[in-house]
Short mmCIF file of C-alpha atoms and ligand atoms in Angstrom, two decimals:
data_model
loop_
_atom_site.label_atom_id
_atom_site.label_comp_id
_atom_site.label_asym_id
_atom_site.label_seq_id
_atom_site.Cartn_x
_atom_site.Cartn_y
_atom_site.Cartn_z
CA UNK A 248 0.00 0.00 0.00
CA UNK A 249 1.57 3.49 -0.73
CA UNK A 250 1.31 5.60 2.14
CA UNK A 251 -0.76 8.86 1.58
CA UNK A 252 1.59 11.54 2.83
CA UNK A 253 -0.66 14.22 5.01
CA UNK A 254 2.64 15.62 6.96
CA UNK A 255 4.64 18.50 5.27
CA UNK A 256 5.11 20.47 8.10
CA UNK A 257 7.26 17.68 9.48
CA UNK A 258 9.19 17.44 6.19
CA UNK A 259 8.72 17.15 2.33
CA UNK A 260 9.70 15.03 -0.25
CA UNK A 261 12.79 15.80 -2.17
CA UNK A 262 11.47 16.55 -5.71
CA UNK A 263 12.95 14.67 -8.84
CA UNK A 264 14.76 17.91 -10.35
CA UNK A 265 16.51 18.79 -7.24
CA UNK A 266 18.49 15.46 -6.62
CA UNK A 267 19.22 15.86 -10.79
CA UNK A 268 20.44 19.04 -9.82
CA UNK A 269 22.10 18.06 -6.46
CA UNK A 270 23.45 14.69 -8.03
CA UNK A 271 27.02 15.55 -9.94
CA UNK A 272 27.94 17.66 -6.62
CA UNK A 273 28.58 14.28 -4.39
CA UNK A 274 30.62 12.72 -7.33
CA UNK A 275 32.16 15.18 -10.19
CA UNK A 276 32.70 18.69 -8.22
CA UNK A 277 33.23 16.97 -5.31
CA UNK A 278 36.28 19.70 -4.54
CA UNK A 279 35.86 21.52 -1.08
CA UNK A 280 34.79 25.43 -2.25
CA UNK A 281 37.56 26.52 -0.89
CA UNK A 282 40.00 24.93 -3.12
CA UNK A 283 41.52 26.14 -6.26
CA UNK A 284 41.14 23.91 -9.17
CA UNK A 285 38.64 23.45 -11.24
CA UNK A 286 36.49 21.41 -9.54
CA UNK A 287 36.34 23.04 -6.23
CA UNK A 288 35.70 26.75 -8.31
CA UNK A 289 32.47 25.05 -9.75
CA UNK A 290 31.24 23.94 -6.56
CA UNK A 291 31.85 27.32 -5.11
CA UNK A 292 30.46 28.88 -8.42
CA UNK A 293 27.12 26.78 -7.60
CA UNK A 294 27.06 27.92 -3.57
CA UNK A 295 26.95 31.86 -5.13
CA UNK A 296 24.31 31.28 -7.87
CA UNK A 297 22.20 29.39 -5.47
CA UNK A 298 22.42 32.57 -2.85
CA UNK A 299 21.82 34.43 -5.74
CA UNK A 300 18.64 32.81 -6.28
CA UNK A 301 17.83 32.26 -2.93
CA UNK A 302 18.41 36.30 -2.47
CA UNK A 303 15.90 37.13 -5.39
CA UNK A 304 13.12 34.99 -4.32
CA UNK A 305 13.05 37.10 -1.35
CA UNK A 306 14.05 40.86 -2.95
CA UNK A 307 17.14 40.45 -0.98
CA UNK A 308 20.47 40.67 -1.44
CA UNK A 309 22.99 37.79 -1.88
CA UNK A 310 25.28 39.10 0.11
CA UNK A 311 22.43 39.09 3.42
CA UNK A 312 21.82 35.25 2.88
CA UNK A 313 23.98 32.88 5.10
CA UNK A 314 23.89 28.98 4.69
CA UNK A 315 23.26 27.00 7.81
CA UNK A 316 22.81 23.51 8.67
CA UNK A 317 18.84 24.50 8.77
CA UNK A 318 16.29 25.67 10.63
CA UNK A 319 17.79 25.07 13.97
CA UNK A 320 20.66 26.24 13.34
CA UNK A 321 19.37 29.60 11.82
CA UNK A 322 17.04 30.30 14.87
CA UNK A 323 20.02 29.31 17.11
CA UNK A 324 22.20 31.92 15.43
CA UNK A 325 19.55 34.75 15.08
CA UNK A 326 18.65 34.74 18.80
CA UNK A 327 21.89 33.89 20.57
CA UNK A 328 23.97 36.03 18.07
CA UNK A 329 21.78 38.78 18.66
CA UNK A 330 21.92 38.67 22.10
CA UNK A 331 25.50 38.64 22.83
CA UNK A 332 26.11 41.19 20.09
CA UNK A 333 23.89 43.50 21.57
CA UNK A 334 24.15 42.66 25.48
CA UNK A 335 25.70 45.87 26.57
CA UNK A 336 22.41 47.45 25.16
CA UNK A 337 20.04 45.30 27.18
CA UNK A 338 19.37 41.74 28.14
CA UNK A 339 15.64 41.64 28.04
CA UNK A 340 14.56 39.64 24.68
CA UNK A 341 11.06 38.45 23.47
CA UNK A 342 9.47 36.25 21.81
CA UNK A 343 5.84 34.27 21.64
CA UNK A 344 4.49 31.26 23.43
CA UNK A 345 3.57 29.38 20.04
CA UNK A 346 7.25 29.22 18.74
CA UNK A 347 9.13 25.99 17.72
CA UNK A 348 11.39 24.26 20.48
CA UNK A 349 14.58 25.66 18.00
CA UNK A 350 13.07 29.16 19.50
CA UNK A 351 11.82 28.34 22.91
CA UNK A 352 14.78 25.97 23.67
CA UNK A 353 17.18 28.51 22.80
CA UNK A 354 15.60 31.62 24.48
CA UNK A 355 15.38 29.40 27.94
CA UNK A 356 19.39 28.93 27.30
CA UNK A 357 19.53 32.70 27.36
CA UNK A 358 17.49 33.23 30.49
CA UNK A 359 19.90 30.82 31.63
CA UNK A 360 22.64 32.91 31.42
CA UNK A 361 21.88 36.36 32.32
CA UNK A 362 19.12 37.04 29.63
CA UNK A 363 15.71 38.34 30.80
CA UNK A 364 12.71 37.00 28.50
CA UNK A 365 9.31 37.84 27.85
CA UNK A 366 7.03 35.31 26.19
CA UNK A 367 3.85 36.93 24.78
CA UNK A 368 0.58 35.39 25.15
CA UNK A 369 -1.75 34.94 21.81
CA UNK A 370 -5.10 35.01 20.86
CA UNK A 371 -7.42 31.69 20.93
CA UNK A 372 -6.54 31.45 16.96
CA UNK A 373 -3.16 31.79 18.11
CA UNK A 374 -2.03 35.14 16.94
CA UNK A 375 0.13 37.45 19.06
CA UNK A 376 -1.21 40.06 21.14
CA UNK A 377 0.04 43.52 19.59
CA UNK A 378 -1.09 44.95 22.42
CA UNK A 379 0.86 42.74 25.16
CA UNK A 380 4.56 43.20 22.70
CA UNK A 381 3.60 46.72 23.05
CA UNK A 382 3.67 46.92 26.77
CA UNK A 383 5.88 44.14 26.95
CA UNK A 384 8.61 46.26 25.31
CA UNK A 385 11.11 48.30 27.54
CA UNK A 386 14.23 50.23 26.85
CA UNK A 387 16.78 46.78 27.78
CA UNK A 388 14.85 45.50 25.29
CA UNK A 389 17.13 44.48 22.25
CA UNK A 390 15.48 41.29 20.26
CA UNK A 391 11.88 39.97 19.39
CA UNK A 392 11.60 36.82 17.69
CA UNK A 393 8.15 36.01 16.81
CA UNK A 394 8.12 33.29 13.77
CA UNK A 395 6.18 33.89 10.56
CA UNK A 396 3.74 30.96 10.21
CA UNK A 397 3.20 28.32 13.11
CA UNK A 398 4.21 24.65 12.35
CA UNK A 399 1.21 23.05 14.50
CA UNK A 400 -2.19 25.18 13.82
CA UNK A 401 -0.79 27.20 10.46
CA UNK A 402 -1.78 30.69 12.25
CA UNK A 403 0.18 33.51 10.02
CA UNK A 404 1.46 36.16 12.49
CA UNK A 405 0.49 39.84 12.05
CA UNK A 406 4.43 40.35 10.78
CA UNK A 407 4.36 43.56 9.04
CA UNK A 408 2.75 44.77 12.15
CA UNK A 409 5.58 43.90 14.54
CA UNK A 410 8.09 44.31 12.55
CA UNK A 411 7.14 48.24 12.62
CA UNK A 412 6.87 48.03 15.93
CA UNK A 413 10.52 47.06 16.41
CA UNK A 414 11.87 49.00 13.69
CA UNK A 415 10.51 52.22 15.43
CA UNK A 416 12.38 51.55 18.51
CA UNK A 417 15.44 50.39 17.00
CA UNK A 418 14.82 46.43 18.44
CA UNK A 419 16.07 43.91 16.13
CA UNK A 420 13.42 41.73 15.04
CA UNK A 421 14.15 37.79 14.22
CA UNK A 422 11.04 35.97 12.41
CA UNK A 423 11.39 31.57 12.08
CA UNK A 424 9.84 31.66 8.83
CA UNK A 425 10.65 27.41 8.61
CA UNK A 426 7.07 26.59 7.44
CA UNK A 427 6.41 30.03 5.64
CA UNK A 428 9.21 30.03 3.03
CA UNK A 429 8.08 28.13 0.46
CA UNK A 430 4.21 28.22 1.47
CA UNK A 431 3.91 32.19 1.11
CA UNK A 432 5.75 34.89 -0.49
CA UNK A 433 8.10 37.30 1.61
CA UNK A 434 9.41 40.17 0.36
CA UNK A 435 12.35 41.29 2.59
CA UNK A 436 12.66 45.26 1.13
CA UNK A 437 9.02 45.65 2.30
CA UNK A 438 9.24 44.38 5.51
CA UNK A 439 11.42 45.22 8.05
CA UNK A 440 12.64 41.88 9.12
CA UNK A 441 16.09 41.93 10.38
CA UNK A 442 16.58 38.25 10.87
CA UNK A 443 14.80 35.07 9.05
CA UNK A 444 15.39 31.57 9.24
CA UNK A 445 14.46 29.07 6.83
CA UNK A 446 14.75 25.62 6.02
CA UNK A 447 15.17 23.76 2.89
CA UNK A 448 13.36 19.76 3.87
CA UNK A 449 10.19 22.18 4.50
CA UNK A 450 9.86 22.51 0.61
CA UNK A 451 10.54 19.95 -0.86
CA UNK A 452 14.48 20.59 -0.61
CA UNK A 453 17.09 18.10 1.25
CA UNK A 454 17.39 18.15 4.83
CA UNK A 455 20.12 19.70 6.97
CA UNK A 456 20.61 22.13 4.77
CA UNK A 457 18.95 25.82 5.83
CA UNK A 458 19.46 29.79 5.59
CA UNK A 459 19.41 32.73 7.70
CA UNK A 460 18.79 36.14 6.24
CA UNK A 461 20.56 38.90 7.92
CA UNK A 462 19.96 42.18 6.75
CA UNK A 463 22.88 44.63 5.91
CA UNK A 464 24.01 46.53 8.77
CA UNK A 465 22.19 43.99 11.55
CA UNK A 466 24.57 43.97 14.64
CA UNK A 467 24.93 39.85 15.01
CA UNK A 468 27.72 38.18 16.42
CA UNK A 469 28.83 34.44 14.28
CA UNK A 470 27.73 31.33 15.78
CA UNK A 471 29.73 28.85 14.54
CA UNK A 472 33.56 29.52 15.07
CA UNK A 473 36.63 28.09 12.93
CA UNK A 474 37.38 28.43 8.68
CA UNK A 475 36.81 31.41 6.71
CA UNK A 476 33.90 30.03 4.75
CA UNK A 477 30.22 32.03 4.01
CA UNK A 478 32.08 36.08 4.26
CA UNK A 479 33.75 34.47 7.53
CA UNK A 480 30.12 34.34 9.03
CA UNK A 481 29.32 30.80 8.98
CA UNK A 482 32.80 28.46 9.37
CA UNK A 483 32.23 25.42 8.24
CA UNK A 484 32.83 23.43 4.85
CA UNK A 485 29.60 23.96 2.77
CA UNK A 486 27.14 21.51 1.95
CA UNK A 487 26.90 22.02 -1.57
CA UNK A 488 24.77 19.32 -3.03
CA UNK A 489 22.71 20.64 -0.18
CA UNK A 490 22.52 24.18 -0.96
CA UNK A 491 22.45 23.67 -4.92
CA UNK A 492 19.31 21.29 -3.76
CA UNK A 493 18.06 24.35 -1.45
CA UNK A 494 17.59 26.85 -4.24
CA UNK A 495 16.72 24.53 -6.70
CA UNK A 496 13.30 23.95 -4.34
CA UNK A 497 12.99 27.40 -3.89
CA UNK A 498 12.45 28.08 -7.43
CA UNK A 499 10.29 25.03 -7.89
CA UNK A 500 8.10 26.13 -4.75
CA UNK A 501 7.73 29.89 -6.15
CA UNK A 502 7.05 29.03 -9.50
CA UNK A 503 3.28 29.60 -10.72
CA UNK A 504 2.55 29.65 -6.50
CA UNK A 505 -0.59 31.67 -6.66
CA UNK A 506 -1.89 28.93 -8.72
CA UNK A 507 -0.67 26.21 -7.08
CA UNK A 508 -2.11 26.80 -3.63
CA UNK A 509 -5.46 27.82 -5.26
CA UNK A 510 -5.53 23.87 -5.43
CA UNK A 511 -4.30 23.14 -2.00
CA UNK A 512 -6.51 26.02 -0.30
CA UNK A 513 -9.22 23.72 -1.65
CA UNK A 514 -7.95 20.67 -0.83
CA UNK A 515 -7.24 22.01 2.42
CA UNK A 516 -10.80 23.70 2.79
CA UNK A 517 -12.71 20.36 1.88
CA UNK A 518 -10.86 18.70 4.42
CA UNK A 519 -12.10 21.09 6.87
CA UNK A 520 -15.68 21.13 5.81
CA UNK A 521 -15.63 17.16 5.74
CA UNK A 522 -14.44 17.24 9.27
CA UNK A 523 -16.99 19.74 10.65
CA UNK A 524 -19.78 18.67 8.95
CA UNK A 525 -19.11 14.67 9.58
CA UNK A 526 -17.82 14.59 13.03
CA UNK A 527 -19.37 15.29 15.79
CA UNK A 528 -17.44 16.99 18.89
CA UNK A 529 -14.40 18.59 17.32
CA UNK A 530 -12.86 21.44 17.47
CA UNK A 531 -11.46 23.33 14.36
CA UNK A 532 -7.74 25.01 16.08
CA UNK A 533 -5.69 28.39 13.66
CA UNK A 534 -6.49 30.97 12.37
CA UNK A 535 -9.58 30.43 9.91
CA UNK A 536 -8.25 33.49 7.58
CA UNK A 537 -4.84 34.35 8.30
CA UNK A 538 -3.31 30.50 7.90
CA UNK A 539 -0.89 28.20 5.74
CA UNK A 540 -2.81 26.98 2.51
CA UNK A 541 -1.78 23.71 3.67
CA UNK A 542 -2.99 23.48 7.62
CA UNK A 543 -5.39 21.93 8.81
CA UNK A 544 -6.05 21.33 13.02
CA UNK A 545 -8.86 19.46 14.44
CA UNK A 546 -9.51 18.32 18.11
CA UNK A 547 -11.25 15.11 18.39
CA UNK A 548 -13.29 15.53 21.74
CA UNK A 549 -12.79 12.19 23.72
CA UNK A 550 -9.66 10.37 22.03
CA UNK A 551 -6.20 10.14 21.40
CA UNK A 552 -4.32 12.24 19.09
CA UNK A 553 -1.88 9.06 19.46
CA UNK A 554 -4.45 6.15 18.67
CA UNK A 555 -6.06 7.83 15.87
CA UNK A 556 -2.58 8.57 14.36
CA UNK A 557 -2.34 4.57 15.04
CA UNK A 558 -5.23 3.62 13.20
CA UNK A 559 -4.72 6.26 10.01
CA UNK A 560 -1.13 4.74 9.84
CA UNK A 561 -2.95 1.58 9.44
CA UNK A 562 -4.82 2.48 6.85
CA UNK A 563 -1.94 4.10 4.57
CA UNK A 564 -2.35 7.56 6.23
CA UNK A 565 0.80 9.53 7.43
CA UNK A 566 -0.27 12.60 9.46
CA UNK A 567 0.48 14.07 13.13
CA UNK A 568 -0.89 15.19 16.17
CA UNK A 569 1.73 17.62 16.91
CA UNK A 570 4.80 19.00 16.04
CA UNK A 571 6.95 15.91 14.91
CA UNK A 572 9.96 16.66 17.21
CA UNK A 573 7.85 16.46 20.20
CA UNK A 574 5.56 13.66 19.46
CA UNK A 575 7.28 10.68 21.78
CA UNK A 576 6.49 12.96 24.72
CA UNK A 577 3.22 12.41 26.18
CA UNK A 578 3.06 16.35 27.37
CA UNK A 579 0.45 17.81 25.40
CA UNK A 580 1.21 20.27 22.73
CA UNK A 581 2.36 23.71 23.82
CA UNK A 582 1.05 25.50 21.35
CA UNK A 583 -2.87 23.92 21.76
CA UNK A 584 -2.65 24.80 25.41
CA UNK A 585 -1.42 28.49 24.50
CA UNK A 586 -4.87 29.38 22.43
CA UNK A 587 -6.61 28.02 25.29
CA UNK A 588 -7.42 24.46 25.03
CA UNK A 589 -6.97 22.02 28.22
CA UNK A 590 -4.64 18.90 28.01
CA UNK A 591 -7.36 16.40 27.53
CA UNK A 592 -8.80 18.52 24.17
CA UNK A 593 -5.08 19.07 23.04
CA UNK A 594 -4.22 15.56 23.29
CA UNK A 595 -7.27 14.44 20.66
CA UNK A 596 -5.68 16.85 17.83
CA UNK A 597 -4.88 15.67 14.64
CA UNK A 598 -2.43 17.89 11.92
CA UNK A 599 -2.86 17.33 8.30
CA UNK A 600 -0.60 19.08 6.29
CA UNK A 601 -0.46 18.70 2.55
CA UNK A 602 1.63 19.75 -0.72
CA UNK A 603 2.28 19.98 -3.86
CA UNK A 604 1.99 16.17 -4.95
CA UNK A 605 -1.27 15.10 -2.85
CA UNK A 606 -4.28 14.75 -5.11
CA UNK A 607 -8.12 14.60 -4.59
CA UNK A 608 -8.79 11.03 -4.10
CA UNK A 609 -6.35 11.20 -1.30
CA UNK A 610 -8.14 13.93 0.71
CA UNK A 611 -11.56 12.02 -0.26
CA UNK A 612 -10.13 8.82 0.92
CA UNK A 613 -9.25 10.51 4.50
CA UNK A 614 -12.54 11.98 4.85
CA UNK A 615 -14.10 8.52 4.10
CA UNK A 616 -12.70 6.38 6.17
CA UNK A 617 -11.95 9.59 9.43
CA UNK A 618 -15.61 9.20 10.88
CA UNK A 619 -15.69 5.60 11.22
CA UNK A 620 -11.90 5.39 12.83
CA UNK A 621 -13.01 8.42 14.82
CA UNK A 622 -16.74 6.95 15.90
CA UNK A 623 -14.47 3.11 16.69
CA UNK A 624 -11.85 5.27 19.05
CA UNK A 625 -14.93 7.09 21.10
CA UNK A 626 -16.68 3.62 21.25
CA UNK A 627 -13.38 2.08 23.45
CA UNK A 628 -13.26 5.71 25.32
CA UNK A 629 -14.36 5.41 29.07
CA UNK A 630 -14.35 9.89 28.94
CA UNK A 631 -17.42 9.20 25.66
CA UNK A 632 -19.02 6.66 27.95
CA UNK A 633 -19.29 9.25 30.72
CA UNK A 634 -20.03 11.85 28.50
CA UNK A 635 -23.13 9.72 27.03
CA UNK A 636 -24.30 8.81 30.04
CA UNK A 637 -24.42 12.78 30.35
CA UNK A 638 -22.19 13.14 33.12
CA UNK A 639 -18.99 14.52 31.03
CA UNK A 640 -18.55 17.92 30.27
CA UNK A 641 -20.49 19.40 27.27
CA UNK A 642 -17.84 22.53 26.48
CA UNK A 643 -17.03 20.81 22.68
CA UNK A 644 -19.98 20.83 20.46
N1 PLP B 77 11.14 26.16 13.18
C1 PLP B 77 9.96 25.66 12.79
C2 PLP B 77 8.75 26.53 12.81
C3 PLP B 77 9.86 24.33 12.38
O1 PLP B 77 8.68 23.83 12.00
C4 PLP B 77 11.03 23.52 12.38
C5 PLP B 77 10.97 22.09 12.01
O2 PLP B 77 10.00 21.41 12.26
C6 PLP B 77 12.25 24.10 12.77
C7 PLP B 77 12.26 25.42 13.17
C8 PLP B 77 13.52 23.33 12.77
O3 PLP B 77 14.00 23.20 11.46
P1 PLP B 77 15.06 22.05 11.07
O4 PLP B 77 14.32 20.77 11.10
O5 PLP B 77 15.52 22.42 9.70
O6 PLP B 77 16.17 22.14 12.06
#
């Protein structure tokens, strides 16, 4: 049975034309970049045309895009880089409760060492509070890192928005764009973003292979210590089949976009409807207008996030119930308990996220078969039982 892939905010497959073009880097120009001959100047040739591309995707400049090892590595960078650059400034840094553990993890290293943070609370469709960053702000205040898109629920954050807010008071402002780039198109001129982190597996790319954007004139110390390799920012010899794969996904993700996610807004969309309309006690989690064309976020009142992920796996279906790094953990997602849910709703929630490849029959094939796996799971549920026998609690419709 070929599995049905519903999980591309975990990671993508790596299209056809980007191994062709990654292919003759592992065994013709093979030569380290920073080596003279001939095959070592084409492999460093490729590393500049791929920023180059990279750059113009983004109306940036190639000389503002770094190569990293992905999108831990360029979060890691922005936010600790930042911070000891600019510690004589201020220690106090912010950023939201919704990020990805390559955020979180990193700012609770800082507060660890001296660093004051401020995590800002979001809405219940789990945008951030312009209000709170507002008052959250103080004159120690020297980095906000608030990511574009969120990898669990899809919620796009109001970017342009704080991104003025932190260029009027001279804060630098880091944004983990990991599941935007790719999904949505950024234009770096127009917005004021200082810092951005991407990540090349999230489109379709090869993994460990990644970008940050660092805009000219951004006061960022280097993370990664040793050769002289990307400007003597980034030591490290390059990954070049990597990063030649990397912009050859880029281009291939923002080619004919618009009309590309026209399909998967609708694929997306039916999945939604066919959820609401067939199941009984869920809850629909994101941002119903500002979200990912490819997110979709149900709780399942009464079960298992885990079991039904069990029983869809069984049936050819590959989709999560949280973000994939923490899923092994039994905590419940910290991003479903930020827009309000409790544990037991969080830990019924199912992610489906598609792309570029999945079809029609797939998406009517998962809303054929969800109900019935859905209704079996509730049946075996001792919370339905209760809540049948009316003495559970009725907040779900
Ligand atoms: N940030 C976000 C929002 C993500 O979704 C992920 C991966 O799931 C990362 C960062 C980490 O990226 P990478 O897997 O390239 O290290």
């Amino acid at each position: 049975m070929k599995t049905i892939y519903f999980d591309h905010a975990a990671t993508t497959p790596v299209r056809k034309e980007v191994i062709d073009k990654m292919y003759p880097f592992f065994n013709e120009f093979y030569g380290n970049p920073s080596s003279i001959y001939d095959i070592a100047t084409i492999s460093k040739s490729a590393i500049e045309d791929s920023r180059k591309i990279i750059a113009s995707v983004f109306n940036a400049d190639a000389g503002e895009i770094f190569f990293t090892s992905g999108g831990t590595e360029s979060d890691n960078w922005a936010i600790i880089g930042t911070a000891l650059a600019n510690e004589k400034k201020g220690k106090h840094i912010i950023t939201s409760s919704v990020e990805h553990h390559a955020v979180l993890h990193t700012f609770e290293y800082l507060s660890r060492h001296g660093f004051e943070v401020t995590y800002l609370p979001v809405d219940e469709n789990g945008k951030v509070k312009i209000d709170e960053l507002k008052k959250a702000i103080r004159k120690d205040t020297i980095l906000v890192s608030v990511m574009y898109a969120n990898n669990e629920i899809g919620t796009i954050q109001p970017i342009e928005e704080i991104s003025n807010i932190c260029k009027d008071r001279k804060i630098i402002f880091h944004s983990d764009a990991v599941q935007a780039v790719g999904q949505i198109r950024i234009d770096l001129k127009k917005t004021g973003i200082d810092l951005l982190s991407m990540s090349a597996h999230k489109f379709n790319g090869p993994k460990g292979v990644g970008a940050l954007f660092i805009r000219k004139g951004t006061k960022i110390d280097n993370f990664l210590h040793g050769g002289a390799q990307e400007n003597k920012r980034r030591a490290g010899t390059e990954n070049v089949p990597g990063i030649v794969g990397m912009a050859e996904a880029i281009s291939l993700a923002y080619e004919n976009m618009e009309e590309k996610n026209k399909k998967i807004i609708k694929l997306r969309d039916k999945i939604i409807d066919g959820i609401k309309n067939n199941i009984p006690h869920v809850k629909f989690n994101g941002d119903p207008v500002d979200r990912l064309p490819n997110n979709v976020n149900f709780s399942f009142r009464y079960i298992e996030g885990e079991s039904l992920l069990l029983m869809l796996n069984m049936k050819g279906i590959a989709a999560s119930s949280g973000s994939a790094c923490t899923s092994g953990s039994l905590d419940p997602s910290h991003v479903l308990l930020s827009i309000g849910l409790s544990h037991e709703v969080a830990h019924g929630s199912l992610r489906i996220t598609l792309g570029y490849e999945n079809k029609e029959e797939e998406v009517d094939y998962l809303l054929q078969i969800l109900p019935g796996i859905v209704q079996r799971l509730r049946d075996m549920s001792p919370l339905y039982d209760e809540f049948l026998k009316g003495e559970g609690d009725k907040n779900v419709q």
